[in-house]
Amino acid sequence: VEVPRYLFYALNLVDAVPYPLFWLRYSLFAILYPTGISGEVGCMYQALMFLIARGNFMEQPLERQIHIVSIVFVLITYVPGSPKMFMHMVKTRQKQFEILKNGGKSSRKEDKKK
């Protein structure tokens, strides 16, 4: 996602974004976000299983207990955060393709107020 995004930003500065790059900028997330999130969750799960296998939670050193609680907290934030982030990109994609279709002008009422 980062390479096309920054190339898009650079070429957008000189108003020279080719359509394939525009499409990549606003479409790659559909594949890369779920795979990235799955990989991150998988790594955190494996780390959590490794730490928990070391024995009873209360008998582990404080530093390890903090690591376990931190991983669980981050995993819990993925539940509401991942769909919100993905849907934000879906809405952004729709808006940007609409602007492109209209020749650079938004037809949405919220955008006209700004």
PDB file of C-alpha atoms in Angstrom:
ATOM      1  CA  VAL A   1       0.000   0.000   0.000  1.00  0.00           C
ATOM      2  CA  GLU A   2       2.809   2.411   0.879  1.00  0.00           C
ATOM      3  CA  VAL A   3       4.727   2.347  -2.421  1.00  0.00           C
ATOM      4  CA  PRO A   4       1.749   3.213  -4.664  1.00  0.00           C
ATOM      5  CA  ARG A   5       0.452   5.707  -2.085  1.00  0.00           C
ATOM      6  CA  TYR A   6       3.657   7.749  -1.931  1.00  0.00           C
ATOM      7  CA  LEU A   7       4.184   7.525  -5.684  1.00  0.00           C
ATOM      8  CA  PHE A   8       0.584   8.732  -6.060  1.00  0.00           C
ATOM      9  CA  TYR A   9       1.272  11.658  -3.695  1.00  0.00           C
ATOM     10  CA  ALA A  10       4.446  12.606  -5.573  1.00  0.00           C
ATOM     11  CA  LEU A  11       2.835  12.512  -9.006  1.00  0.00           C
ATOM     12  CA  ASN A  12      -0.272  14.268  -7.698  1.00  0.00           C
ATOM     13  CA  LEU A  13       1.920  17.254  -6.786  1.00  0.00           C
ATOM     14  CA  VAL A  14       2.592  17.780 -10.485  1.00  0.00           C
ATOM     15  CA  ASP A  15      -0.910  16.673 -11.554  1.00  0.00           C
ATOM     16  CA  ALA A  16       0.435  13.644 -13.435  1.00  0.00           C
ATOM     17  CA  VAL A  17      -1.230  10.602 -11.830  1.00  0.00           C
ATOM     18  CA  PRO A  18      -1.890   7.860 -14.410  1.00  0.00           C
ATOM     19  CA  TYR A  19      -5.163   5.958 -14.015  1.00  0.00           C
ATOM     20  CA  PRO A  20      -3.522   2.589 -13.167  1.00  0.00           C
ATOM     21  CA  LEU A  21      -1.726   4.233 -10.235  1.00  0.00           C
ATOM     22  CA  PHE A  22      -4.959   5.959  -9.174  1.00  0.00           C
ATOM     23  CA  TRP A  23      -6.740   2.609  -9.268  1.00  0.00           C
ATOM     24  CA  LEU A  24      -3.963   0.900  -7.269  1.00  0.00           C
ATOM     25  CA  ARG A  25      -3.950   3.696  -4.684  1.00  0.00           C
ATOM     26  CA  TYR A  26      -7.631   3.239  -3.940  1.00  0.00           C
ATOM     27  CA  SER A  27      -8.007  -0.523  -4.545  1.00  0.00           C
ATOM     28  CA  LEU A  28      -5.010  -2.397  -3.128  1.00  0.00           C
ATOM     29  CA  PHE A  29      -6.324  -2.040   0.419  1.00  0.00           C
ATOM     30  CA  ALA A  30      -9.064  -4.577  -0.370  1.00  0.00           C
ATOM     31  CA  ILE A  31      -6.435  -7.324  -0.541  1.00  0.00           C
ATOM     32  CA  LEU A  32      -3.623  -5.929   1.574  1.00  0.00           C
ATOM     33  CA  TYR A  33      -5.576  -4.790   4.662  1.00  0.00           C
ATOM     34  CA  PRO A  34      -7.130  -8.208   5.404  1.00  0.00           C
ATOM     35  CA  THR A  35      -3.866 -10.053   4.772  1.00  0.00           C
ATOM     36  CA  GLY A  36      -1.889  -7.571   6.868  1.00  0.00           C
ATOM     37  CA  ILE A  37      -4.383  -7.680   9.716  1.00  0.00           C
ATOM     38  CA  SER A  38      -4.432 -11.483   9.609  1.00  0.00           C
ATOM     39  CA  GLY A  39      -0.637 -11.597   9.759  1.00  0.00           C
ATOM     40  CA  GLU A  40      -0.486  -9.161  12.661  1.00  0.00           C
ATOM     41  CA  VAL A  41      -3.167 -11.021  14.618  1.00  0.00           C
ATOM     42  CA  GLY A  42      -1.454 -14.336  13.879  1.00  0.00           C
ATOM     43  CA  CYS A  43       1.903 -13.062  15.143  1.00  0.00           C
ATOM     44  CA  MET A  44       0.335 -11.642  18.304  1.00  0.00           C
ATOM     45  CA  TYR A  45      -1.543 -14.890  18.898  1.00  0.00           C
ATOM     46  CA  GLN A  46       1.655 -16.936  18.532  1.00  0.00           C
ATOM     47  CA  ALA A  47       3.502 -14.591  20.905  1.00  0.00           C
ATOM     48  CA  LEU A  48       0.648 -14.839  23.392  1.00  0.00           C
ATOM     49  CA  MET A  49       0.650 -18.641  23.243  1.00  0.00           C
ATOM     50  CA  PHE A  50       4.420 -18.674  23.771  1.00  0.00           C
ATOM     51  CA  LEU A  51       4.172 -16.403  26.812  1.00  0.00           C
ATOM     52  CA  ILE A  52       1.201 -18.250  28.319  1.00  0.00           C
ATOM     53  CA  ALA A  53       2.911 -21.643  27.884  1.00  0.00           C
ATOM     54  CA  ARG A  54       5.566 -20.505  30.328  1.00  0.00           C
ATOM     55  CA  GLY A  55       3.267 -21.165  33.292  1.00  0.00           C
ATOM     56  CA  ASN A  56       0.541 -19.677  35.424  1.00  0.00           C
ATOM     57  CA  PHE A  57      -0.061 -15.982  34.684  1.00  0.00           C
ATOM     58  CA  MET A  58       0.189 -14.891  38.327  1.00  0.00           C
ATOM     59  CA  GLU A  59       3.488 -16.725  38.820  1.00  0.00           C
ATOM     60  CA  GLN A  60       5.179 -15.063  35.867  1.00  0.00           C
ATOM     61  CA  PRO A  61       7.433 -12.009  36.239  1.00  0.00           C
ATOM     62  CA  LEU A  62       5.707  -8.626  36.143  1.00  0.00           C
ATOM     63  CA  GLU A  63       7.367  -7.739  32.834  1.00  0.00           C
ATOM     64  CA  ARG A  64       5.891 -10.850  31.181  1.00  0.00           C
ATOM     65  CA  GLN A  65       2.469 -10.162  32.704  1.00  0.00           C
ATOM     66  CA  ILE A  66       2.578  -6.654  31.211  1.00  0.00           C
ATOM     67  CA  HIS A  67       3.488  -8.114  27.800  1.00  0.00           C
ATOM     68  CA  ILE A  68       0.583 -10.564  27.962  1.00  0.00           C
ATOM     69  CA  VAL A  69      -1.939  -7.903  28.994  1.00  0.00           C
ATOM     70  CA  SER A  70      -0.618  -5.535  26.308  1.00  0.00           C
ATOM     71  CA  ILE A  71      -0.978  -8.150  23.564  1.00  0.00           C
ATOM     72  CA  VAL A  72      -4.518  -8.991  24.698  1.00  0.00           C
ATOM     73  CA  PHE A  73      -5.424  -5.277  24.741  1.00  0.00           C
ATOM     74  CA  VAL A  74      -4.101  -4.748  21.213  1.00  0.00           C
ATOM     75  CA  LEU A  75      -5.911  -7.874  19.972  1.00  0.00           C
ATOM     76  CA  ILE A  76      -9.162  -6.560  21.453  1.00  0.00           C
ATOM     77  CA  THR A  77      -8.740  -3.227  19.619  1.00  0.00           C
ATOM     78  CA  TYR A  78      -8.603  -5.120  16.314  1.00  0.00           C
ATOM     79  CA  VAL A  79     -12.253  -6.195  16.744  1.00  0.00           C
ATOM     80  CA  PRO A  80     -13.792  -2.712  16.310  1.00  0.00           C
ATOM     81  CA  GLY A  81     -10.770  -1.134  14.613  1.00  0.00           C
ATOM     82  CA  SER A  82     -10.289  -3.387  11.613  1.00  0.00           C
ATOM     83  CA  PRO A  83     -13.796  -3.098  10.133  1.00  0.00           C
ATOM     84  CA  LYS A  84     -13.827   0.650  10.821  1.00  0.00           C
ATOM     85  CA  MET A  85     -10.492   1.138   9.047  1.00  0.00           C
ATOM     86  CA  PHE A  86     -11.552  -1.050   6.109  1.00  0.00           C
ATOM     87  CA  MET A  87     -14.927   0.703   5.702  1.00  0.00           C
ATOM     88  CA  HIS A  88     -13.202   4.097   5.871  1.00  0.00           C
ATOM     89  CA  MET A  89     -11.114   3.058   2.881  1.00  0.00           C
ATOM     90  CA  VAL A  90     -14.216   1.798   1.031  1.00  0.00           C
ATOM     91  CA  LYS A  91     -15.890   5.195   1.514  1.00  0.00           C
ATOM     92  CA  THR A  92     -12.713   7.037   0.519  1.00  0.00           C
ATOM     93  CA  ARG A  93     -12.454   4.889  -2.615  1.00  0.00           C
ATOM     94  CA  GLN A  94     -16.057   5.611  -3.572  1.00  0.00           C
ATOM     95  CA  LYS A  95     -15.566   9.338  -3.027  1.00  0.00           C
ATOM     96  CA  GLN A  96     -12.326   9.507  -5.033  1.00  0.00           C
ATOM     97  CA  PHE A  97     -13.734   7.520  -7.967  1.00  0.00           C
ATOM     98  CA  GLU A  98     -16.800   9.791  -7.956  1.00  0.00           C
ATOM     99  CA  ILE A  99     -14.574  12.870  -8.032  1.00  0.00           C
ATOM    100  CA  LEU A 100     -12.561  11.375 -10.908  1.00  0.00           C
ATOM    101  CA  LYS A 101     -15.772  10.576 -12.788  1.00  0.00           C
ATOM    102  CA  ASN A 102     -17.004  14.162 -12.340  1.00  0.00           C
ATOM    103  CA  GLY A 103     -13.800  15.676 -13.678  1.00  0.00           C
ATOM    104  CA  GLY A 104     -12.304  16.637 -10.317  1.00  0.00           C
ATOM    105  CA  LYS A 105     -15.461  17.999  -8.698  1.00  0.00           C
ATOM    106  CA  SER A 106     -17.359  16.365  -5.877  1.00  0.00           C
ATOM    107  CA  SER A 107     -21.124  16.050  -6.158  1.00  0.00           C
ATOM    108  CA  ARG A 108     -21.598  15.256  -2.461  1.00  0.00           C
ATOM    109  CA  LYS A 109     -23.365  17.881  -0.345  1.00  0.00           C
ATOM    110  CA  GLU A 110     -20.902  17.532   2.570  1.00  0.00           C
ATOM    111  CA  ASP A 111     -17.967  18.330   0.281  1.00  0.00           C
ATOM    112  CA  LYS A 112     -19.645  21.376  -1.264  1.00  0.00           C
ATOM    113  CA  LYS A 113     -20.130  22.946   2.182  1.00  0.00           C
ATOM    114  CA  LYS A 114     -16.366  22.984   2.829  1.00  0.00           C
TER     115      LYS A 114
END
